[in-house]
Amino acid sequence: MKDCIFCKIVKGELPSKKIYEDKDILAFFPKYPEAKAHTLVIPKKHYENIFDISETDLKKLIIVVKNLSESIK
């Protein structure tokens, strides 16, 4: 998607403080965090919303969220 801020971050067009990255998932600290250790974890493929994400990518995403949560805890 042309104007998606997350797609621009994935492509490296916008800077981010990455804390995890693999071929399908990216995790980074937001520019304006709401709390200490606030982290965004996104699929690298663009999805309009959670209802559109493939089960495969959703499973990968939640595993990364769990592992990062344990590390941050």
Coordinates of N, CA and C in Angstrom, one line a residue:
M1 N 0.8 -1.2 0.0 CA 0.0 0.0 0.0 C 0.9 1.2 0.0
K2 N 0.6 2.2 -0.8 CA 1.4 3.3 -1.1 C 1.7 4.2 0.1
D3 N 0.7 4.6 0.8 CA 0.8 5.5 1.9 C 0.8 4.9 3.3
C4 N 1.0 3.6 3.4 CA 1.0 2.9 4.7 C 2.3 3.2 5.4
I5 N 2.3 3.8 6.6 CA 3.5 4.1 7.4 C 4.2 2.8 7.7
F6 N 3.5 1.8 8.0 CA 4.2 0.5 8.4 C 4.9 -0.1 7.2
C7 N 4.3 0.0 6.0 CA 5.0 -0.5 4.8 C 6.3 0.3 4.6
K8 N 6.2 1.6 4.8 CA 7.4 2.4 4.6 C 8.5 2.0 5.6
I9 N 8.1 1.7 6.8 CA 9.1 1.3 7.9 C 9.7 -0.1 7.4
V10 N 8.9 -1.0 7.0 CA 9.3 -2.3 6.5 C 10.3 -2.2 5.4
K11 N 10.0 -1.3 4.5 CA 10.9 -1.0 3.3 C 12.2 -0.2 3.6
G12 N 12.2 0.3 4.8 CA 13.4 1.1 5.2 C 13.3 2.6 4.8
E13 N 12.1 3.0 4.3 CA 11.9 4.4 3.8 C 11.8 5.3 5.0
L14 N 11.4 4.8 6.2 CA 11.3 5.6 7.4 C 12.1 4.9 8.4
P15 N 12.8 5.7 9.3 CA 13.6 5.1 10.3 C 12.8 4.4 11.4
S16 N 13.4 3.4 12.0 CA 12.8 2.7 13.2 C 13.9 2.1 14.1
K17 N 13.5 1.9 15.3 CA 14.4 1.3 16.3 C 14.0 -0.2 16.3
K18 N 14.6 -1.0 15.4 CA 14.2 -2.4 15.3 C 14.8 -3.2 16.5
I19 N 13.9 -4.1 17.0 CA 14.4 -5.0 18.1 C 14.3 -6.4 17.7
Y20 N 13.6 -6.7 16.6 CA 13.5 -8.0 16.1 C 13.1 -7.9 14.6
E21 N 13.7 -8.8 13.8 CA 13.3 -8.9 12.4 C 13.7 -10.3 11.8
D22 N 12.7 -10.8 11.1 CA 13.0 -12.0 10.3 C 12.3 -11.8 8.9
K23 N 12.2 -12.8 8.1 CA 11.7 -12.6 6.8 C 10.2 -12.2 6.7
D24 N 9.5 -12.5 7.8 CA 8.0 -12.2 7.8 C 7.6 -11.2 8.8
I25 N 8.3 -11.0 9.9 CA 7.9 -10.2 11.0 C 8.9 -9.1 11.3
L26 N 8.4 -7.9 11.8 CA 9.3 -6.8 12.2 C 8.7 -6.3 13.6
A27 N 9.6 -6.1 14.5 CA 9.2 -5.5 15.8 C 10.1 -4.3 16.0
F28 N 9.5 -3.2 16.5 CA 10.3 -2.0 16.7 C 9.6 -1.1 17.8
F29 N 10.4 -0.2 18.3 CA 9.8 0.7 19.3 C 9.2 1.9 18.5
P30 N 8.0 2.3 18.9 CA 7.4 3.4 18.2 C 8.1 4.7 18.5
K31 N 7.9 5.7 17.6 CA 8.5 7.0 17.8 C 8.1 7.7 19.0
Y32 N 6.8 7.5 19.4 CA 6.2 8.1 20.6 C 5.6 7.0 21.4
P33 N 6.4 6.4 22.2 CA 5.9 5.2 23.0 C 4.8 5.7 24.1
E34 N 3.9 4.9 24.3 CA 2.8 5.2 25.3 C 3.3 4.7 26.7
A35 N 4.2 3.8 26.8 CA 4.7 3.2 28.1 C 6.1 2.7 27.8
K36 N 6.8 2.4 29.0 CA 8.1 1.8 28.9 C 8.0 0.5 28.2
A37 N 8.9 0.2 27.3 CA 9.0 -1.0 26.5 C 7.9 -1.2 25.5
H38 N 7.1 -0.1 25.2 CA 6.0 -0.2 24.2 C 6.7 -0.7 22.9
T39 N 6.2 -1.7 22.3 CA 6.7 -2.3 21.1 C 5.6 -2.6 20.1
L40 N 5.9 -2.3 18.9 CA 5.0 -2.7 17.8 C 5.6 -3.9 17.1
V41 N 4.7 -4.9 16.9 CA 5.1 -6.1 16.2 C 4.1 -6.3 15.0
I42 N 4.7 -6.3 13.8 CA 3.9 -6.3 12.6 C 4.3 -7.3 11.6
P43 N 3.4 -7.8 10.8 CA 3.8 -8.6 9.6 C 4.4 -7.7 8.6
K44 N 5.4 -8.2 7.8 CA 6.0 -7.4 6.8 C 5.1 -7.3 5.6
K45 N 4.2 -8.2 5.4 CA 3.3 -8.1 4.3 C 2.1 -7.3 4.8
H46 N 1.7 -6.4 3.9 CA 0.6 -5.5 4.2 C -0.8 -6.2 4.3
Y47 N -1.5 -6.0 5.4 CA -2.8 -6.4 5.6 C -3.7 -5.2 6.0
E48 N -4.9 -5.1 5.5 CA -5.7 -4.0 5.8 C -6.1 -4.0 7.2
N49 N -6.4 -5.2 7.8 CA -6.8 -5.4 9.2 C -6.6 -6.8 9.6
I50 N -6.9 -7.1 10.9 CA -6.7 -8.4 11.4 C -7.5 -9.5 10.7
F51 N -8.6 -9.1 10.2 CA -9.5 -10.1 9.5 C -8.9 -10.6 8.2
D52 N -8.0 -9.8 7.6 CA -7.4 -10.2 6.4 C -6.1 -11.0 6.5
I53 N -5.5 -11.0 7.7 CA -4.2 -11.7 7.8 C -4.3 -13.2 7.7
S54 N -3.3 -13.8 7.0 CA -3.4 -15.2 6.9 C -3.1 -15.9 8.2
E55 N -3.6 -17.1 8.4 CA -3.4 -17.8 9.6 C -1.9 -18.1 9.8
T56 N -1.2 -18.3 8.8 CA 0.3 -18.6 8.8 C 1.0 -17.4 9.4
D57 N 0.7 -16.2 8.9 CA 1.4 -15.0 9.4 C 0.9 -14.6 10.8
L58 N -0.4 -14.9 11.1 CA -0.9 -14.6 12.4 C -0.2 -15.5 13.5
K59 N 0.0 -16.8 13.1 CA 0.7 -17.7 14.0 C 2.2 -17.2 14.3
K60 N 2.8 -16.8 13.2 CA 4.2 -16.3 13.3 C 4.3 -15.1 14.2
L61 N 3.3 -14.2 13.9 CA 3.2 -12.9 14.7 C 3.1 -13.1 16.2
I62 N 2.1 -14.0 16.5 CA 1.8 -14.2 18.0 C 3.0 -14.9 18.7
I63 N 3.7 -15.8 18.0 CA 4.9 -16.4 18.6 C 6.0 -15.4 18.9
V64 N 6.2 -14.4 17.9 CA 7.2 -13.4 18.2 C 6.7 -12.5 19.3
V65 N 5.4 -12.1 19.3 CA 4.9 -11.3 20.4 C 5.1 -12.0 21.8
K66 N 4.9 -13.3 21.9 CA 5.1 -14.0 23.1 C 6.5 -14.0 23.5
N67 N 7.4 -14.3 22.6 CA 8.8 -14.4 22.9 C 9.4 -13.0 23.3
L68 N 9.0 -12.0 22.6 CA 9.5 -10.6 23.0 C 8.9 -10.2 24.3
S69 N 7.7 -10.6 24.6 CA 7.0 -10.2 25.9 C 7.8 -10.9 27.0
E70 N 8.2 -12.1 26.8 CA 9.0 -12.8 27.9 C 10.3 -12.1 28.1
S71 N 10.9 -11.7 27.0 CA 12.3 -11.0 27.1 C 12.1 -9.7 27.8
I72 N 11.1 -8.9 27.5 CA 10.9 -7.6 28.1 C 10.5 -7.7 29.5
K73 N 9.7 -8.7 29.8 CA 9.3 -8.9 31.2 C 10.4 -9.0 32.2

